[in-house]
Short mmCIF file of C-alpha atoms and ligand atoms in Angstrom, two decimals:
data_model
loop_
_atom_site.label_atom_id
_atom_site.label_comp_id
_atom_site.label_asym_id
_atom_site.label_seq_id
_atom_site.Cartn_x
_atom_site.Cartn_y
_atom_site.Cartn_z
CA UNK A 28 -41.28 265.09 80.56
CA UNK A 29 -40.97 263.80 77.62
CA UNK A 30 -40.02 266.55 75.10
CA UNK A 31 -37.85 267.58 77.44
CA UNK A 32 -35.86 264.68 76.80
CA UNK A 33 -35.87 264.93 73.10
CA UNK A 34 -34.65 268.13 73.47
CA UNK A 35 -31.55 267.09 75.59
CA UNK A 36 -31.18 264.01 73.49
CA UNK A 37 -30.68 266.51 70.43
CA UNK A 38 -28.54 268.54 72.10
CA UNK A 39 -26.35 265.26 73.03
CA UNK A 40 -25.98 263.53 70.23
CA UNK A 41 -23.20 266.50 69.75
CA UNK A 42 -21.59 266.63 72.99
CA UNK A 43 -19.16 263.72 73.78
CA UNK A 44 -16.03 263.95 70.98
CA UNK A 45 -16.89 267.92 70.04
CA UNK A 46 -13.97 269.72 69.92
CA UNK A 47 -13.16 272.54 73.13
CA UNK A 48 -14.96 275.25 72.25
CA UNK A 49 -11.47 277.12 72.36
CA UNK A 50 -11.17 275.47 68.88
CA UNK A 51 -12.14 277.67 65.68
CA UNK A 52 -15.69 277.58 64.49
CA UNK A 53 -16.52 276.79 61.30
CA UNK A 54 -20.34 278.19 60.18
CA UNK A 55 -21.56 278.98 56.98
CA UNK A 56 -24.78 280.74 58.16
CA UNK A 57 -24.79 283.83 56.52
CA UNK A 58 -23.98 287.17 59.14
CA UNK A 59 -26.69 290.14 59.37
CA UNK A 60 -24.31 292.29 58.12
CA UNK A 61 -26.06 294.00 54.94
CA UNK A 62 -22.35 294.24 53.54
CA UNK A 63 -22.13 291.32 51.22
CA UNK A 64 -18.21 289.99 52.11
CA UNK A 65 -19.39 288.90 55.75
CA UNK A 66 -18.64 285.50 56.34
CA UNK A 67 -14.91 284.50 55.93
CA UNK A 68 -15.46 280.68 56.33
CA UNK A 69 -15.11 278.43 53.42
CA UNK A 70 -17.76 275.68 52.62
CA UNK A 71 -16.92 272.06 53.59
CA UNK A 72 -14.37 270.16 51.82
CA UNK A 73 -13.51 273.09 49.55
CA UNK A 74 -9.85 273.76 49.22
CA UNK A 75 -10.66 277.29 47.89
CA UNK A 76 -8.40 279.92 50.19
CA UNK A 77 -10.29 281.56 53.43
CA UNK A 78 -11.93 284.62 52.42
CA UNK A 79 -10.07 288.36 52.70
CA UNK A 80 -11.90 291.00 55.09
CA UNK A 81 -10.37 293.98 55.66
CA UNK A 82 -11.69 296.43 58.22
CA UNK A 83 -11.13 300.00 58.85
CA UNK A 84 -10.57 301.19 62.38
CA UNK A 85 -10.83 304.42 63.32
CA UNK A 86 -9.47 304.12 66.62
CA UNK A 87 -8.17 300.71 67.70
CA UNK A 88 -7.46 299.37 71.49
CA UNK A 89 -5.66 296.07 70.47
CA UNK A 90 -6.14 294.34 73.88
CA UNK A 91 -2.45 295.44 75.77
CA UNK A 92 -3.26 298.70 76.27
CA UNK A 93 -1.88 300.16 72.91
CA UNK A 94 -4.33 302.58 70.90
CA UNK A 95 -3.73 302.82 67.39
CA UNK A 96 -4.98 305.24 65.18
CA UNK A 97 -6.48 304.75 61.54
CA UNK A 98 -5.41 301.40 60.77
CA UNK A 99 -6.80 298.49 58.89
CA UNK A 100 -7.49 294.69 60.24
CA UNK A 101 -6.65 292.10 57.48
CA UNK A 102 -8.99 288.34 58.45
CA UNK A 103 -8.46 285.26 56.52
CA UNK A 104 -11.06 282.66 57.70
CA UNK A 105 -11.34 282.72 61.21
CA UNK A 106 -7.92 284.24 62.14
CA UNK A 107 -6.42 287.77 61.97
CA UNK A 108 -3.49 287.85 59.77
CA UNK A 109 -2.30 291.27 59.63
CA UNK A 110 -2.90 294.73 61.41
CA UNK A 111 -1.08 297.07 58.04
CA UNK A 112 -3.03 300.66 57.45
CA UNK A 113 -2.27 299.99 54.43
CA UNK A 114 -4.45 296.96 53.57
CA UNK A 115 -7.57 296.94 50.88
CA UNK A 116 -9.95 296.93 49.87
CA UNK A 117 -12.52 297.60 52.71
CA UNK A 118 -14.80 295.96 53.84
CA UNK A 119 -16.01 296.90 56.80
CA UNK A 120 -15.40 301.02 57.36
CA UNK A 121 -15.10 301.16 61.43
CA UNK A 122 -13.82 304.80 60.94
CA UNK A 123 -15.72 307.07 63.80
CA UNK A 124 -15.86 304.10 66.27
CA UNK A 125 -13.69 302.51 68.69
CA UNK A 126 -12.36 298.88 67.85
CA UNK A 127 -11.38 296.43 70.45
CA UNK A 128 -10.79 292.26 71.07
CA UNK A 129 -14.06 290.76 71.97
CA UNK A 130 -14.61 291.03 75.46
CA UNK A 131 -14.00 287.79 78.02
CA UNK A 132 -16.30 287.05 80.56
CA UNK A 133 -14.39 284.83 83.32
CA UNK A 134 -17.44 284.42 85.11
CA UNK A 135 -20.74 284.14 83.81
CA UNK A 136 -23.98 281.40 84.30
CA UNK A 137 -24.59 280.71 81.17
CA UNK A 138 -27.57 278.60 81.53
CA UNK A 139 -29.39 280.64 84.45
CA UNK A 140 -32.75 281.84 83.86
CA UNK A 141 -35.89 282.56 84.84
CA UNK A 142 -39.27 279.85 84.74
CA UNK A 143 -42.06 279.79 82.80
CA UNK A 144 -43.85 280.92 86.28
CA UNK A 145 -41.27 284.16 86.21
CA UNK A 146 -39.10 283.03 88.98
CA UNK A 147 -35.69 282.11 89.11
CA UNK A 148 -35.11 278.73 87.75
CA UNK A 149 -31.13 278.05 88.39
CA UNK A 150 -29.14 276.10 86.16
CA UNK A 151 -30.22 272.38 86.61
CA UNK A 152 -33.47 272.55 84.81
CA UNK A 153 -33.67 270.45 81.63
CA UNK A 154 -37.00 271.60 80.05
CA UNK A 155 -37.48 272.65 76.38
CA UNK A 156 -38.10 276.35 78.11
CA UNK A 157 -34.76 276.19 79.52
CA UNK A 158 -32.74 275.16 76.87
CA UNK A 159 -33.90 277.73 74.47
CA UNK A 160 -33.29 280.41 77.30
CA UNK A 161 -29.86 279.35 77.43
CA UNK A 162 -29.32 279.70 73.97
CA UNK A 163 -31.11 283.35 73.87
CA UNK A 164 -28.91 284.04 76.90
CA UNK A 165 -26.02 282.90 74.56
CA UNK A 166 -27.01 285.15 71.90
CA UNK A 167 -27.23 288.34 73.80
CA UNK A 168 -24.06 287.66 75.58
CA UNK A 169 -22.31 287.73 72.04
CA UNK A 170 -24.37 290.14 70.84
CA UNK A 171 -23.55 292.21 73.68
CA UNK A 172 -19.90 292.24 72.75
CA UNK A 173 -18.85 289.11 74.83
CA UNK A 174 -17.36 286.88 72.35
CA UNK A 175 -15.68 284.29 75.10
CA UNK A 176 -17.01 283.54 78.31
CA UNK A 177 -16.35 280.93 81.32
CA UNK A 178 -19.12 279.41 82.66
CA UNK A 179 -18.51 278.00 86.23
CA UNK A 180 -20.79 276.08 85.51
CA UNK A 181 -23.19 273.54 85.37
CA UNK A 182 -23.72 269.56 83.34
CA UNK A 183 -26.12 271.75 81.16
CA UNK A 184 -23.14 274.18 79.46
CA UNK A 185 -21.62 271.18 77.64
CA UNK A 186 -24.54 270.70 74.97
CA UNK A 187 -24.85 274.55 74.79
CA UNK A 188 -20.76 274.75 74.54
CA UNK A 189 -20.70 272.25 72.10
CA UNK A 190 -22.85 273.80 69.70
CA UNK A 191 -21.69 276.72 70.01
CA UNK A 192 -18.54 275.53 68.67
CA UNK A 193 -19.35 273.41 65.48
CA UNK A 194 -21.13 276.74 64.19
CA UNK A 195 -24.84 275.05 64.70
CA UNK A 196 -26.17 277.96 66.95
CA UNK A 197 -24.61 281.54 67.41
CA UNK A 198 -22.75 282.76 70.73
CA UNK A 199 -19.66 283.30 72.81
CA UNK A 200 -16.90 280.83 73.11
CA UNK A 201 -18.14 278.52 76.09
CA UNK A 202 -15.36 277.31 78.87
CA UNK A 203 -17.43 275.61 81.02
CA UNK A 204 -16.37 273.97 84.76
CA UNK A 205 -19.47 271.44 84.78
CA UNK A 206 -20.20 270.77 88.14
CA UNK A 207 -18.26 272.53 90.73
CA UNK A 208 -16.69 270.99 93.83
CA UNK A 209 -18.94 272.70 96.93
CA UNK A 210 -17.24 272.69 99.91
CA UNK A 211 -18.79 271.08 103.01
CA UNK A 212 -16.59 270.92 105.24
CA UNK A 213 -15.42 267.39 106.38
CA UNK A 214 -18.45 265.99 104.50
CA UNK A 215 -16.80 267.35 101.07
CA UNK A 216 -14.80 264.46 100.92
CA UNK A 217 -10.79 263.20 101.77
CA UNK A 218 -8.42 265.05 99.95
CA UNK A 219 -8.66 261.46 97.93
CA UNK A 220 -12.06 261.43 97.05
CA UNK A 221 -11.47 265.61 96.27
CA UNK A 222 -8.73 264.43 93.78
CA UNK A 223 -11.25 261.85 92.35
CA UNK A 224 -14.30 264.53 91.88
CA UNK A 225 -11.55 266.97 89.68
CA UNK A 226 -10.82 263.94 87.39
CA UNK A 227 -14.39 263.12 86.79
CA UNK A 228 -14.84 266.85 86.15
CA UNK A 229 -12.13 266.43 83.27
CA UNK A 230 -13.39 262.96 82.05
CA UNK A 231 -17.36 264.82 81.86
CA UNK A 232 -15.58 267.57 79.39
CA UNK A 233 -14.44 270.44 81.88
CA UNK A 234 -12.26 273.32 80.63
CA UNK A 235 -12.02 274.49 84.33
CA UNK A 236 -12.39 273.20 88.07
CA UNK A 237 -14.80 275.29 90.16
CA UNK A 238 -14.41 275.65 93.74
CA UNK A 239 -16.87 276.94 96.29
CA UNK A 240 -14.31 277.48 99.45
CA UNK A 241 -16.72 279.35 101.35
CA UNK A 242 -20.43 280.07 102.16
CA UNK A 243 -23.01 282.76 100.46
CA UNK A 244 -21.89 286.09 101.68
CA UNK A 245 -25.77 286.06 102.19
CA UNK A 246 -25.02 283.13 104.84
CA UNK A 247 -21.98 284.89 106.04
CA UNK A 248 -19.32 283.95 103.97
CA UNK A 249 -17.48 281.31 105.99
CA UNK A 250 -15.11 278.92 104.79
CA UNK A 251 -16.49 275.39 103.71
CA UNK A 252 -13.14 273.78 102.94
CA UNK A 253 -9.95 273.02 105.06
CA UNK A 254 -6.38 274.27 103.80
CA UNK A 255 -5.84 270.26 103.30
CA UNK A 256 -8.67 269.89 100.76
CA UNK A 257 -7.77 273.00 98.89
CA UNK A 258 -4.72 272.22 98.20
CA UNK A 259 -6.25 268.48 97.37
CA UNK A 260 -8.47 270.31 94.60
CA UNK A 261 -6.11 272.33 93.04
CA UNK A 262 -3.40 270.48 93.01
CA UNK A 263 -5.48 267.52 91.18
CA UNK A 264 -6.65 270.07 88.90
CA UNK A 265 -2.93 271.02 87.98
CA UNK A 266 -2.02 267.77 87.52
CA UNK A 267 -4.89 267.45 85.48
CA UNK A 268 -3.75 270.33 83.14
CA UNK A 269 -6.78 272.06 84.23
CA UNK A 270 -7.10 275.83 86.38
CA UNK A 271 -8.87 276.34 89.10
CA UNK A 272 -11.21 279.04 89.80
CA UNK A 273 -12.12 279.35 93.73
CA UNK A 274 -15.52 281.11 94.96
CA UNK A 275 -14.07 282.42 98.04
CA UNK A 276 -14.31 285.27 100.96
CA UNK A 277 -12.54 286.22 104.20
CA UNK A 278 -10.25 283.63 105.23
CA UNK A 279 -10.42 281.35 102.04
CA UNK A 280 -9.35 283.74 99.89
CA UNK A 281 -5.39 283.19 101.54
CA UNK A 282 -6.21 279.56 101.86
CA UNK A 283 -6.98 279.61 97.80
CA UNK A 284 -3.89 281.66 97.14
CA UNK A 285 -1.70 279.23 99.20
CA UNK A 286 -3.02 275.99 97.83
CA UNK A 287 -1.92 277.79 94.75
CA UNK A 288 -5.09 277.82 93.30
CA UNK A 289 -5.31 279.63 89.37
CA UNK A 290 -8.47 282.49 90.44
CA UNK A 291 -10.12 283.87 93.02
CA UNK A 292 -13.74 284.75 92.17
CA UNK A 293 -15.16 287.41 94.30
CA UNK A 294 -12.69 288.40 97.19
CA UNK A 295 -15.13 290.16 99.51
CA UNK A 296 -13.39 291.17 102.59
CA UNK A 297 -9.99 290.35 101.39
CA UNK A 298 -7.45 291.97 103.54
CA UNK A 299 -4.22 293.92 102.02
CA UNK A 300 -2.12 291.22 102.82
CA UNK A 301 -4.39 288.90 101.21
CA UNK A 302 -3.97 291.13 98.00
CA UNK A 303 -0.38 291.30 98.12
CA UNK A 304 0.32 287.56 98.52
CA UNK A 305 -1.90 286.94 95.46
CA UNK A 306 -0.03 289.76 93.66
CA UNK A 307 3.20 288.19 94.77
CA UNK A 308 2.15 284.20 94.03
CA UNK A 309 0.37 285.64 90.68
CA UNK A 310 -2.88 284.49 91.63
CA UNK A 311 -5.88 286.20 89.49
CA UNK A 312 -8.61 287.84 91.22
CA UNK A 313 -12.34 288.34 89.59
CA UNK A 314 -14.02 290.92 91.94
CA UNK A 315 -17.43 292.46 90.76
CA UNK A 316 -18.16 295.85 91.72
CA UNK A 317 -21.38 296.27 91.03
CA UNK A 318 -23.71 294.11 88.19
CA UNK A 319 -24.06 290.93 90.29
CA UNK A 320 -25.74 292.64 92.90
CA UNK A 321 -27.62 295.03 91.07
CA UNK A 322 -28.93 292.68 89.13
CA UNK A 323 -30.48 290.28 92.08
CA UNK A 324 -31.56 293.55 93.57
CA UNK A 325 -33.09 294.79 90.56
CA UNK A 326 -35.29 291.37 89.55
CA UNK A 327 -35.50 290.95 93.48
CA UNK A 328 -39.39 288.94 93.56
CA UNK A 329 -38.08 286.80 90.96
CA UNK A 330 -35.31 285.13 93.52
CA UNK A 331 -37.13 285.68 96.98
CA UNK A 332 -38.59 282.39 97.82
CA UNK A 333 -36.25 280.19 95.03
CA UNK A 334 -33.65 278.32 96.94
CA UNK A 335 -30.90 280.45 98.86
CA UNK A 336 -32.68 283.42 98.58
CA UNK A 337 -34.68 284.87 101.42
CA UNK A 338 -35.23 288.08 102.64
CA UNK A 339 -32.35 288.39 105.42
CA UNK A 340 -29.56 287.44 101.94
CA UNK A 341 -31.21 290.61 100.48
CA UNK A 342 -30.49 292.33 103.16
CA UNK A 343 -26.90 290.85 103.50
CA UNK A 344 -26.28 291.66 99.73
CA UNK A 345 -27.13 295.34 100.13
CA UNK A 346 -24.43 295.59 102.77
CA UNK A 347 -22.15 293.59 100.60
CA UNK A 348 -22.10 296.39 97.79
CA UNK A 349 -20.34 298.92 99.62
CA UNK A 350 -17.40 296.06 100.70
CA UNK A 351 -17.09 295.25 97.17
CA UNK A 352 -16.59 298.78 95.59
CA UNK A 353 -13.88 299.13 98.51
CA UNK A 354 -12.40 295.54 97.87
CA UNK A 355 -12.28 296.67 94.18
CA UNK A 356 -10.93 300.54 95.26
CA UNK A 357 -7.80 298.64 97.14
CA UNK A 358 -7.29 295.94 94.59
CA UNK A 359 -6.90 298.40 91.76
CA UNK A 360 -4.23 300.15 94.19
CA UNK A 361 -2.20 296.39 94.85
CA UNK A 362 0.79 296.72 92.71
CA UNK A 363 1.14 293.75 90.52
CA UNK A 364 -2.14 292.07 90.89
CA UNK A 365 -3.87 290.82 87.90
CA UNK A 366 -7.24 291.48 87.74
CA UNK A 367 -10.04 289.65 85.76
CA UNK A 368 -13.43 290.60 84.40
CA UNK A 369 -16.06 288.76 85.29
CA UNK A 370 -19.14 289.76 86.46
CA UNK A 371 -21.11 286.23 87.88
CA UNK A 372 -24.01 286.58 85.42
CA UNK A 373 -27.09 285.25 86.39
CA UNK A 374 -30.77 285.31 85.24
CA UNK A 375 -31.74 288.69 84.56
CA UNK A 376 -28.17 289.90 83.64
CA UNK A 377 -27.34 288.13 80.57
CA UNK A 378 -26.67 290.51 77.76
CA UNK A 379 -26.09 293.42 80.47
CA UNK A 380 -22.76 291.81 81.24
CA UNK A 381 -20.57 295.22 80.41
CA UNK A 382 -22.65 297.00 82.84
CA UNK A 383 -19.80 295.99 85.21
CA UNK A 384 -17.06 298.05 83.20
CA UNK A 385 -19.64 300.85 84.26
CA UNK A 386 -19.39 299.43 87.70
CA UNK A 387 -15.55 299.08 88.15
CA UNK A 388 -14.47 302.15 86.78
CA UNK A 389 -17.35 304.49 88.55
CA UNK A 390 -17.37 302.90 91.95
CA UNK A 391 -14.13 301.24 91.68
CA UNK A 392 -12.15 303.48 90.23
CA UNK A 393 -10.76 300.83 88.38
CA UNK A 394 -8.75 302.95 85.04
CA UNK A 395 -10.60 302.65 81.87
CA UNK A 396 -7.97 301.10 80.22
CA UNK A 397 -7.61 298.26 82.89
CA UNK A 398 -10.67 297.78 82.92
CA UNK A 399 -10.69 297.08 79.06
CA UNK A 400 -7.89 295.27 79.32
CA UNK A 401 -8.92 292.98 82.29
CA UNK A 402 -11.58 291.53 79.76
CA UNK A 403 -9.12 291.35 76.79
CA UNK A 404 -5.34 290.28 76.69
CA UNK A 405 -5.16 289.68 80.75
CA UNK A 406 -8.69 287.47 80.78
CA UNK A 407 -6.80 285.46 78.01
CA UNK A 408 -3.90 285.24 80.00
CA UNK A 409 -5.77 284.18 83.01
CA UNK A 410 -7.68 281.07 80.65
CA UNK A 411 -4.50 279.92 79.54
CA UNK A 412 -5.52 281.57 75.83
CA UNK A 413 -3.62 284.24 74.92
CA UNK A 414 -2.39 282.68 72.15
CA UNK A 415 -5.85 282.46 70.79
CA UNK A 416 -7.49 285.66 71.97
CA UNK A 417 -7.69 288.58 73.73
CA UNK A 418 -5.76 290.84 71.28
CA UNK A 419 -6.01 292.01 68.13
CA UNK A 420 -2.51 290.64 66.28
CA UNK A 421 -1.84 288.05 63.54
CA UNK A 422 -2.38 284.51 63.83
CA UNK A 423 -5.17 285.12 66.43
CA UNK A 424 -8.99 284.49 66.07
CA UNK A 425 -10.76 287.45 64.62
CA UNK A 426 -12.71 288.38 67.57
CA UNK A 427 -13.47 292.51 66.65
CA UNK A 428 -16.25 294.30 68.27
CA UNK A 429 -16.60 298.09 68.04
CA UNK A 430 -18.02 300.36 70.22
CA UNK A 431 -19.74 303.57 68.98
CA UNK A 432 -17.91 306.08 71.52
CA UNK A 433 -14.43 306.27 73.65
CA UNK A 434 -14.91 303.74 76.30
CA UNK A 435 -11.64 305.38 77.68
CA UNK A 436 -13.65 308.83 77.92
CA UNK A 437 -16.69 307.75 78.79
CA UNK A 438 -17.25 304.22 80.23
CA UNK A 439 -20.96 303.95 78.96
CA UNK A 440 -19.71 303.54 75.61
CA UNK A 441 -19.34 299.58 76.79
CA UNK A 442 -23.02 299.91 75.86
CA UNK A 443 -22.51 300.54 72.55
CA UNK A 444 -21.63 297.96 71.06
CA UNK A 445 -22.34 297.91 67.22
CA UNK A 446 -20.06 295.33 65.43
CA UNK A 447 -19.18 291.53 66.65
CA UNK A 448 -17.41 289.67 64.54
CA UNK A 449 -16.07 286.05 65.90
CA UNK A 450 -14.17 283.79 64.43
CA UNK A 451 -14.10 285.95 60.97
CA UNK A 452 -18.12 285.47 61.36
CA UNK A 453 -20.31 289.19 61.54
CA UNK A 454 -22.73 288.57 63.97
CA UNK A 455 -23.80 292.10 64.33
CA UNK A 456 -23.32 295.06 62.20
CA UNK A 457 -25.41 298.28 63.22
CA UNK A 458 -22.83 300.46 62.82
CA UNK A 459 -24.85 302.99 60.84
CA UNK A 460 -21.72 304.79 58.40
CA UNK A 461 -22.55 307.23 55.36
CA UNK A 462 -21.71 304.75 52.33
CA UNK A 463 -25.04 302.77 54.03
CA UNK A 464 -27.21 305.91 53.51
CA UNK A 465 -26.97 306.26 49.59
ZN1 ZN B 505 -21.06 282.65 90.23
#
């Protein structure tokens, strides 16, 4: 396939040397913000001083769990530099709306779509198709309020990462784990040759180590790694200066927390104990309640018949629904346990990815609040950022969305969203206020 490969050789001319995508983007493209002070970046090479935006919140959650009450948001360039209700002039008038961080997605698929036959495609196809689906999935991730998200991951996030972060096409801060270590059993590897496989994973660009410790829950969920290579992997990672984020069930999920592992993604059929050793060792856990599921159910005929999905997994992942909105129930109720959002978007749910605040707090009963929080100053904490994001305070990156309703009222507000800035860049500004109707 030949365009295919000019695509990816495109794409790759920008990859190797491009700075994290945790660093500060720099665009000039101009925001769709009918406002004219929208874009705070300066043009290359001029030493003229980052451009002022002030905005006017009506209500604002800062990230911690603090609500603050008419107050303005000073942004110079990409960074916040002052919360003062006494700032001017404005800019943007957020007044009737509810202001937050940009959301953090700790677990997302980036890349996953669907073919140009309609079915689900995966992550490891390189066509033209595929690439520009990534990118639209990119776009209404960020448009969707998600202006940071981990992809765990695939070889085909670092182009999309990359790009992302020198400004050339819009979308959420990328974290990406490249190609994750999948457990099979004795076959996986010594803990050696597991050590080996994290460092190549930090020499191909990874912000993150992924680790599949056990099985599908639609093959049963098993574990797929000894106690030995677990604490191989993350232990290498550590060493590394990299986290570790650990698809595990059941059994693995202690095994994860012992090898001292940074996450646990998914947790089904954790027991208390299990809970309360990862609230005592501070291990994060990234449950999802509900979108995951929903979503494969929902778009059903385009996964039946792609690999790992057959009729009897549909039938396993029905059952699994229930266990999670219990596993999230009793991990809401484990004092001390830090708890992540992520919500293991995959085709089909890109751009739906708050649909799991929806989840959490109805069928969890996960508090609003936490739940906001969980994708704001703790899913910083838990990527090692929250000195760059997560909350809305000085010398952080001006990542503001705003949601038009009280997500702490009403949860559904999370669909709302009508302002993303990122980086001091507007990327979306519907917010419809009465000085825009003259
Ligand atoms: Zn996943």
């Amino acid at each position: 396939m030949r365009s295919a490969k000019i695509v990816l050789c495109i794409l790759s001319v920008i990859g190797p040397g491009a700075p994290l995508a945790v660093n500060a983007q720099r665009s000039s493209r101009p925001a769709t913000a009918k406002n004219h002070r929208t874009t705070a970046q300066q043009s290359a090479g001029s030493p003229a001083k980052p451009k002022r935006i002030v905005i006017a919140a009506g209500v604002m959650l800062d990230g911690t769990g603090k609500v603050l009450r008419n107050t303005r948001i000073v942004i110079e360039g990409s960074k916040i530099v002052a919360v003062d209700p006494k700032a001017g002039p404005v800019d943007y008038d957020l007044g009737g709306l509810t202001v937050l961080p940009g959301w953090i997605d700790a677990h997302a698929h980036v890349t996953w779509s669907f073919g140009k036959d309609g079915k689900n495609a995966g992550a490891g196809v390189t066509t033209p198709e595929a690439a520009y689906a990534a990118a639209a999935n990119a776009w209404v991730t960020l448009m969707a309020g998600f202006t940071t998200v981990q992809s765990v991951g695939s070889p085909t996030d670092i182009p999309l990462r990359d790009a992302i972060a020198k400004g050339l096409i819009p979308g959420p801060r990328i974290l990406t784990a490249v190609e994750p270590l999948a457990g099979r059993g004795a076959e996986t590897g010594t803990p050696d040759e597991i050590r080996a496989f994290v460092r190549k994973q930090k020499q191909a660009g990874a912000d993150v180590i992924k680790i599949f410790a056990s099985q599908s829950i639609r093959q049963g969920g098993a574990m797929t790694l000894s106690q030995e290579q677990l604490n191989a992997a993350c232990d290498e990672a550590k060493r590394q200066g990299l986290r570790t984020v650990v698809h595990a069930y059941k059994d693995a999920v202690r095994a994860a927390t012992l090898a001292g592992c940074t996450q646990i993604e998914h947790g089904t059929m954790a027991t208390d104990d299990d809970l309360k050793l990862m609230s005592e060792k501070g291990t994060y856990l990234d449950p999802q309640a509900g979108l995951v599921i929903e979503n494969y159910l929902l778009n059903k005929e385009k996964y039946l018949g792609t690999p790992g999905y057959t009729e009897e997994g549909f039938a396993a992942m029905e059952r699994v629904l229930s266990l999670n909105h219990e596993l999230v129930r009793r991990a809401a109720k484990t004092r001390g346990l830090k708890i992540v959002f992520g919500t293991d978007a995959v085709a089909g749910a890109h751009g739906r990815n708050a649909e799991e605040f929806i989840d959490r707090v109805r069928d969890g009963g996960v508090d609003p609040m936490a739940a906001m929080n969980s994708a704001n100053s703790l899913g910083a904490e838990a990527l090692g950022m929250s000195s760059q994001i997560g909350t809305i305070a000085p010398g952080l990156e001006a990542d503001i969305i705003a949601l038009d309703g009280d997500p702490l009222k009403d949860i559904t507000a999370v669909r709302r969203v009508v302002f993303v800035m990122k980086g001091g860049v507007v990327y979306k500004n519907s917010a419809r206020r009465s000085s825009d109707i003259r």
